[in-house]
mmCIF file of C-alpha atoms in Angstrom:
data_model
loop_
_atom_site.group_PDB
_atom_site.id
_atom_site.type_symbol
_atom_site.label_atom_id
_atom_site.label_comp_id
_atom_site.label_asym_id
_atom_site.label_seq_id
_atom_site.Cartn_x
_atom_site.Cartn_y
_atom_site.Cartn_z
ATOM 1 C CA UNK A 1 -45.162 -5.273 5.828
ATOM 2 C CA UNK A 2 -44.931 -2.211 3.532
ATOM 3 C CA UNK A 3 -48.741 -2.013 3.227
ATOM 4 C CA UNK A 4 -49.740 0.050 0.135
ATOM 5 C CA UNK A 5 -47.019 1.668 -1.855
ATOM 6 C CA UNK A 6 -47.254 4.019 -4.796
ATOM 7 C CA UNK A 7 -44.827 4.945 -7.541
ATOM 8 C CA UNK A 8 -43.890 7.713 -8.301
ATOM 9 C CA UNK A 9 -44.396 10.172 -5.480
ATOM 10 C CA UNK A 10 -44.355 13.228 -7.731
ATOM 11 C CA UNK A 11 -44.655 13.795 -11.480
ATOM 12 C CA UNK A 12 -44.977 16.702 -13.840
ATOM 13 C CA UNK A 13 -46.404 16.048 -17.306
ATOM 14 C CA UNK A 14 -47.106 18.214 -20.302
ATOM 15 C CA UNK A 15 -50.651 18.218 -21.825
ATOM 16 C CA UNK A 16 -50.974 15.201 -24.112
ATOM 17 C CA UNK A 17 -48.241 13.111 -22.469
ATOM 18 C CA UNK A 18 -49.038 9.717 -21.068
ATOM 19 C CA UNK A 19 -47.990 7.994 -17.843
ATOM 20 C CA UNK A 20 -48.755 5.045 -15.553
ATOM 21 C CA UNK A 21 -49.006 5.140 -11.832
ATOM 22 C CA UNK A 22 -48.188 1.953 -10.022
ATOM 23 C CA UNK A 23 -49.846 0.759 -6.869
ATOM 24 C CA UNK A 24 -48.624 -2.320 -4.915
ATOM 25 C CA UNK A 25 -49.911 -3.980 -1.778
ATOM 26 C CA UNK A 26 -48.499 -6.850 0.252
ATOM 27 C CA UNK A 27 -51.565 -7.637 2.344
ATOM 28 C CA UNK A 28 -53.024 -10.188 -0.154
ATOM 29 C CA UNK A 29 -56.112 -8.016 -0.491
ATOM 30 C CA UNK A 30 -58.665 -8.841 -3.191
ATOM 31 C CA UNK A 31 -59.906 -5.323 -3.699
ATOM 32 C CA UNK A 32 -57.998 -2.336 -4.901
ATOM 33 C CA UNK A 33 -59.078 1.213 -5.637
ATOM 34 C CA UNK A 34 -57.785 4.445 -7.236
ATOM 35 C CA UNK A 35 -59.027 7.800 -5.888
ATOM 36 C CA UNK A 36 -58.176 11.370 -6.739
ATOM 37 C CA UNK A 37 -58.210 14.304 -4.349
ATOM 38 C CA UNK A 38 -58.471 17.902 -5.486
ATOM 39 C CA UNK A 39 -57.661 20.875 -3.224
ATOM 40 C CA UNK A 40 -60.118 21.322 -0.432
ATOM 41 C CA UNK A 41 -62.148 18.326 -1.426
ATOM 42 C CA UNK A 42 -62.614 14.744 -0.334
ATOM 43 C CA UNK A 43 -61.512 11.771 -2.309
ATOM 44 C CA UNK A 44 -63.408 10.529 -5.383
ATOM 45 C CA UNK A 45 -63.235 7.046 -6.760
ATOM 46 C CA UNK A 46 -61.833 6.705 -10.246
ATOM 47 C CA UNK A 47 -61.708 2.964 -10.806
ATOM 48 C CA UNK A 48 -61.643 -0.140 -8.681
ATOM 49 C CA UNK A 49 -60.889 -3.855 -8.960
ATOM 50 C CA UNK A 50 -62.550 -6.749 -7.143
ATOM 51 C CA UNK A 51 -59.856 -9.207 -8.061
ATOM 52 C CA UNK A 52 -57.086 -10.112 -10.419
ATOM 53 C CA UNK A 53 -58.031 -9.496 -14.004
ATOM 54 C CA UNK A 54 -61.133 -7.433 -13.184
ATOM 55 C CA UNK A 55 -61.694 -3.701 -13.160
ATOM 56 C CA UNK A 56 -64.785 -1.421 -12.875
ATOM 57 C CA UNK A 57 -65.520 2.221 -13.176
ATOM 58 C CA UNK A 58 -65.958 4.551 -10.233
ATOM 59 C CA UNK A 59 -67.571 7.987 -10.208
ATOM 60 C CA UNK A 60 -64.892 9.837 -12.253
ATOM 61 C CA UNK A 61 -63.398 7.350 -14.660
ATOM 62 C CA UNK A 62 -63.101 9.442 -17.839
ATOM 63 C CA UNK A 63 -59.597 9.980 -19.082
ATOM 64 C CA UNK A 64 -58.185 7.056 -17.103
ATOM 65 C CA UNK A 65 -57.638 3.348 -17.724
ATOM 66 C CA UNK A 66 -56.553 0.666 -15.249
ATOM 67 C CA UNK A 67 -55.222 -2.893 -15.220
ATOM 68 C CA UNK A 68 -54.911 -5.506 -12.589
ATOM 69 C CA UNK A 69 -52.788 -8.229 -14.063
ATOM 70 C CA UNK A 70 -51.381 -9.395 -10.746
ATOM 71 C CA UNK A 71 -53.283 -9.478 -7.446
ATOM 72 C CA UNK A 72 -50.830 -7.323 -5.769
ATOM 73 C CA UNK A 73 -50.581 -4.595 -8.367
ATOM 74 C CA UNK A 74 -53.148 -2.043 -9.708
ATOM 75 C CA UNK A 75 -52.009 0.356 -12.456
ATOM 76 C CA UNK A 76 -53.663 3.623 -13.337
ATOM 77 C CA UNK A 77 -52.946 5.050 -16.816
ATOM 78 C CA UNK A 78 -53.421 8.410 -18.314
ATOM 79 C CA UNK A 79 -53.254 8.099 -22.101
ATOM 80 C CA UNK A 80 -53.337 11.867 -22.927
ATOM 81 C CA UNK A 81 -52.963 13.991 -19.832
ATOM 82 C CA UNK A 82 -55.024 17.161 -19.411
ATOM 83 C CA UNK A 83 -54.615 20.039 -16.919
ATOM 84 C CA UNK A 84 -57.897 18.906 -15.251
ATOM 85 C CA UNK A 85 -56.052 15.798 -14.185
ATOM 86 C CA UNK A 86 -53.784 17.750 -11.954
ATOM 87 C CA UNK A 87 -54.476 16.218 -8.606
ATOM 88 C CA UNK A 88 -53.196 13.896 -5.876
ATOM 89 C CA UNK A 89 -53.907 10.218 -6.580
ATOM 90 C CA UNK A 90 -54.326 7.722 -3.798
ATOM 91 C CA UNK A 91 -54.414 3.981 -4.163
ATOM 92 C CA UNK A 92 -56.168 1.835 -1.582
ATOM 93 C CA UNK A 93 -56.828 -1.831 -0.891
ATOM 94 C CA UNK A 94 -59.186 -3.845 1.259
ATOM 95 C CA UNK A 95 -60.009 -7.452 2.189
ATOM 96 C CA UNK A 96 -63.621 -7.040 1.154
ATOM 97 C CA UNK A 97 -66.450 -4.727 0.268
ATOM 98 C CA UNK A 98 -68.540 -5.322 3.421
ATOM 99 C CA UNK A 99 -69.740 -2.424 5.420
ATOM 100 C CA UNK A 100 -67.166 -3.315 8.102
ATOM 101 C CA UNK A 101 -64.230 -3.492 5.737
ATOM 102 C CA UNK A 102 -61.392 -1.034 6.177
ATOM 103 C CA UNK A 103 -59.538 0.528 3.242
ATOM 104 C CA UNK A 104 -55.770 0.890 3.516
ATOM 105 C CA UNK A 105 -54.336 3.835 1.614
ATOM 106 C CA UNK A 106 -50.965 4.541 0.033
ATOM 107 C CA UNK A 107 -49.068 7.795 0.530
ATOM 108 C CA UNK A 108 -50.230 9.327 -2.759
ATOM 109 C CA UNK A 109 -48.807 10.496 -6.054
ATOM 110 C CA UNK A 110 -48.816 14.290 -6.641
ATOM 111 C CA UNK A 111 -49.392 14.883 -10.407
ATOM 112 C CA UNK A 112 -49.195 18.205 -12.162
ATOM 113 C CA UNK A 113 -50.226 18.590 -15.748
ATOM 114 C CA UNK A 114 -48.984 21.719 -17.494
ATOM 115 C CA UNK B 1 -75.288 7.159 -0.119
ATOM 116 C CA UNK B 2 -76.651 8.849 2.984
ATOM 117 C CA UNK B 3 -75.050 12.216 3.685
ATOM 118 C CA UNK B 4 -72.945 13.256 6.677
ATOM 119 C CA UNK B 5 -72.493 16.757 8.048
ATOM 120 C CA UNK B 6 -69.377 17.883 9.989
ATOM 121 C CA UNK B 7 -68.021 21.186 11.084
ATOM 122 C CA UNK B 8 -65.389 22.559 8.829
ATOM 123 C CA UNK B 9 -62.849 23.027 11.535
ATOM 124 C CA UNK B 10 -62.175 22.564 15.321
ATOM 125 C CA UNK B 11 -59.394 23.494 17.648
ATOM 126 C CA UNK B 12 -58.095 21.739 20.708
ATOM 127 C CA UNK B 13 -55.245 22.025 23.135
ATOM 128 C CA UNK B 14 -52.630 19.305 23.491
ATOM 129 C CA UNK B 15 -53.485 16.586 26.089
ATOM 130 C CA UNK B 16 -57.127 17.622 26.257
ATOM 131 C CA UNK B 17 -60.031 15.476 25.010
ATOM 132 C CA UNK B 18 -61.518 16.310 21.621
ATOM 133 C CA UNK B 19 -65.110 15.538 20.534
ATOM 134 C CA UNK B 20 -65.657 15.568 16.842
ATOM 135 C CA UNK B 21 -69.319 15.534 15.886
ATOM 136 C CA UNK B 22 -71.029 14.121 12.826
ATOM 137 C CA UNK B 23 -74.675 14.356 11.843
ATOM 138 C CA UNK B 24 -76.188 11.649 9.671
ATOM 139 C CA UNK B 25 -79.958 12.152 9.905
ATOM 140 C CA UNK B 26 -80.775 10.048 6.845
ATOM 141 C CA UNK B 27 -78.758 7.069 7.983
ATOM 142 C CA UNK B 28 -80.410 3.679 7.312
ATOM 143 C CA UNK B 29 -80.493 0.782 9.692
ATOM 144 C CA UNK B 30 -77.907 -1.062 7.596
ATOM 145 C CA UNK B 31 -75.240 1.694 7.465
ATOM 146 C CA UNK B 32 -72.035 1.434 9.401
ATOM 147 C CA UNK B 33 -70.468 4.688 10.669
ATOM 148 C CA UNK B 34 -66.774 4.860 9.772
ATOM 149 C CA UNK B 35 -64.166 7.421 10.662
ATOM 150 C CA UNK B 36 -60.995 8.093 8.718
ATOM 151 C CA UNK B 37 -58.380 10.761 9.136
ATOM 152 C CA UNK B 38 -55.874 12.260 6.799
ATOM 153 C CA UNK B 39 -52.683 13.659 8.235
ATOM 154 C CA UNK B 40 -50.981 16.447 6.150
ATOM 155 C CA UNK B 41 -49.514 15.137 2.911
ATOM 156 C CA UNK B 42 -50.516 11.561 3.628
ATOM 157 C CA UNK B 43 -53.214 9.155 2.571
ATOM 158 C CA UNK B 44 -56.338 8.606 4.757
ATOM 159 C CA UNK B 45 -56.071 6.080 7.554
ATOM 160 C CA UNK B 46 -58.848 4.173 9.258
ATOM 161 C CA UNK B 47 -59.689 5.247 12.782
ATOM 162 C CA UNK B 48 -62.789 3.341 13.988
ATOM 163 C CA UNK B 49 -66.213 2.143 12.927
ATOM 164 C CA UNK B 50 -69.525 1.127 14.637
ATOM 165 C CA UNK B 51 -73.122 0.197 13.931
ATOM 166 C CA UNK B 52 -75.165 0.847 17.077
ATOM 167 C CA UNK B 53 -73.082 0.451 20.195
ATOM 168 C CA UNK B 54 -70.292 2.694 21.306
ATOM 169 C CA UNK B 55 -66.848 1.456 20.291
ATOM 170 C CA UNK B 56 -63.370 1.853 21.674
ATOM 171 C CA UNK B 57 -59.975 1.056 20.182
ATOM 172 C CA UNK B 58 -56.394 2.175 20.720
ATOM 173 C CA UNK B 59 -56.842 5.314 18.678
ATOM 174 C CA UNK B 60 -60.198 6.643 19.694
ATOM 175 C CA UNK B 61 -63.719 6.031 20.936
ATOM 176 C CA UNK B 62 -66.892 6.301 18.867
ATOM 177 C CA UNK B 63 -70.158 7.348 20.630
ATOM 178 C CA UNK B 64 -73.321 6.720 18.586
ATOM 179 C CA UNK B 65 -76.572 8.362 19.517
ATOM 180 C CA UNK B 66 -79.461 6.132 20.396
ATOM 181 C CA UNK B 67 -81.398 7.177 17.267
ATOM 182 C CA UNK B 68 -78.157 6.805 15.195
ATOM 183 C CA UNK B 69 -78.740 10.214 13.619
ATOM 184 C CA UNK B 70 -75.471 11.491 14.966
ATOM 185 C CA UNK B 71 -72.070 10.207 16.309
ATOM 186 C CA UNK B 72 -69.060 11.623 17.945
ATOM 187 C CA UNK B 73 -65.461 10.639 17.593
ATOM 188 C CA UNK B 74 -63.646 11.103 20.888
ATOM 189 C CA UNK B 75 -59.875 11.530 21.102
ATOM 190 C CA UNK B 76 -59.163 11.155 24.784
ATOM 191 C CA UNK B 77 -55.920 13.133 24.915
ATOM 192 C CA UNK B 78 -55.106 15.044 21.791
ATOM 193 C CA UNK B 79 -51.446 15.173 20.680
ATOM 194 C CA UNK B 80 -49.899 17.289 18.021
ATOM 195 C CA UNK B 81 -49.819 14.249 15.795
ATOM 196 C CA UNK B 82 -53.622 14.130 15.893
ATOM 197 C CA UNK B 83 -53.823 17.346 13.794
ATOM 198 C CA UNK B 84 -55.551 16.120 10.640
ATOM 199 C CA UNK B 85 -58.793 16.220 8.616
ATOM 200 C CA UNK B 86 -61.292 13.741 10.078
ATOM 201 C CA UNK B 87 -63.904 12.209 7.840
ATOM 202 C CA UNK B 88 -67.196 10.650 9.024
ATOM 203 C CA UNK B 89 -68.316 8.160 6.305
ATOM 204 C CA UNK B 90 -71.363 5.853 6.122
ATOM 205 C CA UNK B 91 -70.899 2.399 4.716
ATOM 206 C CA UNK B 92 -73.764 0.196 3.622
ATOM 207 C CA UNK B 93 -73.716 -3.080 5.544
ATOM 208 C CA UNK B 94 -74.146 -5.122 2.440
ATOM 209 C CA UNK B 95 -71.030 -3.671 0.972
ATOM 210 C CA UNK B 96 -70.065 -0.975 -1.481
ATOM 211 C CA UNK B 97 -66.870 -0.328 -3.418
ATOM 212 C CA UNK B 98 -66.310 3.210 -2.468
ATOM 213 C CA UNK B 99 -65.806 5.414 0.543
ATOM 214 C CA UNK B 100 -67.792 8.636 0.053
ATOM 215 C CA UNK B 101 -65.595 11.371 1.475
ATOM 216 C CA UNK B 102 -67.103 14.762 2.359
ATOM 217 C CA UNK B 103 -64.965 17.719 3.278
ATOM 218 C CA UNK B 104 -64.384 16.524 6.812
ATOM 219 C CA UNK B 105 -63.373 18.489 9.898
ATOM 220 C CA UNK B 106 -59.854 19.964 10.069
ATOM 221 C CA UNK B 107 -58.597 19.564 13.599
ATOM 222 C CA UNK B 108 -55.965 21.901 14.861
ATOM 223 C CA UNK B 109 -54.170 20.927 17.950
ATOM 224 C CA UNK B 110 -52.392 23.723 19.908
ATOM 225 C CA UNK B 111 -49.291 23.010 22.027
#
């Protein structure tokens, strides 16, 4: 099992450009998440999905859109990148939302917006 | 979400036990205590979780105070590979979508 994979690993964008980050999981998990991590800080939830075809906002959703067309994939889009979106982005998945549920994380995508 | 407090950093020597503390004085009776760690340049990984009783798994042990206002993650024999940022996180028993990460404790393991 590959677990949670993310594509690409690194990306440099110019302000105003768009891009899509791809997350894939092979654990048949219902729930998927996108977090961002800024230097010296913990992770913050951007958007999440509780199943195929559903998405919901997290605590820092502005400037991002997401789609979950297939159960195993969760896409994060930046329509018009800004320097404030320079960050490391982590995707995660879990079997459930219960207090006992573990989240499994991908290796991250390091994004720089110039 | 109830708040957790951890020391910013700790140091240990290789092959010695490490006790990582976490204070959560406002924990509710329905909150699970989770620990995750993040190795350098990697995503976080689950370590252990518990509710009231002490827990052991292959990675670590979790000791929970009787009043549940604090807990301690115990690495029995630290290795260089255990150098990471360790996060103590409370999870509502009924479920919530997010893990609330604080700044965690940066563990340095000396050879």
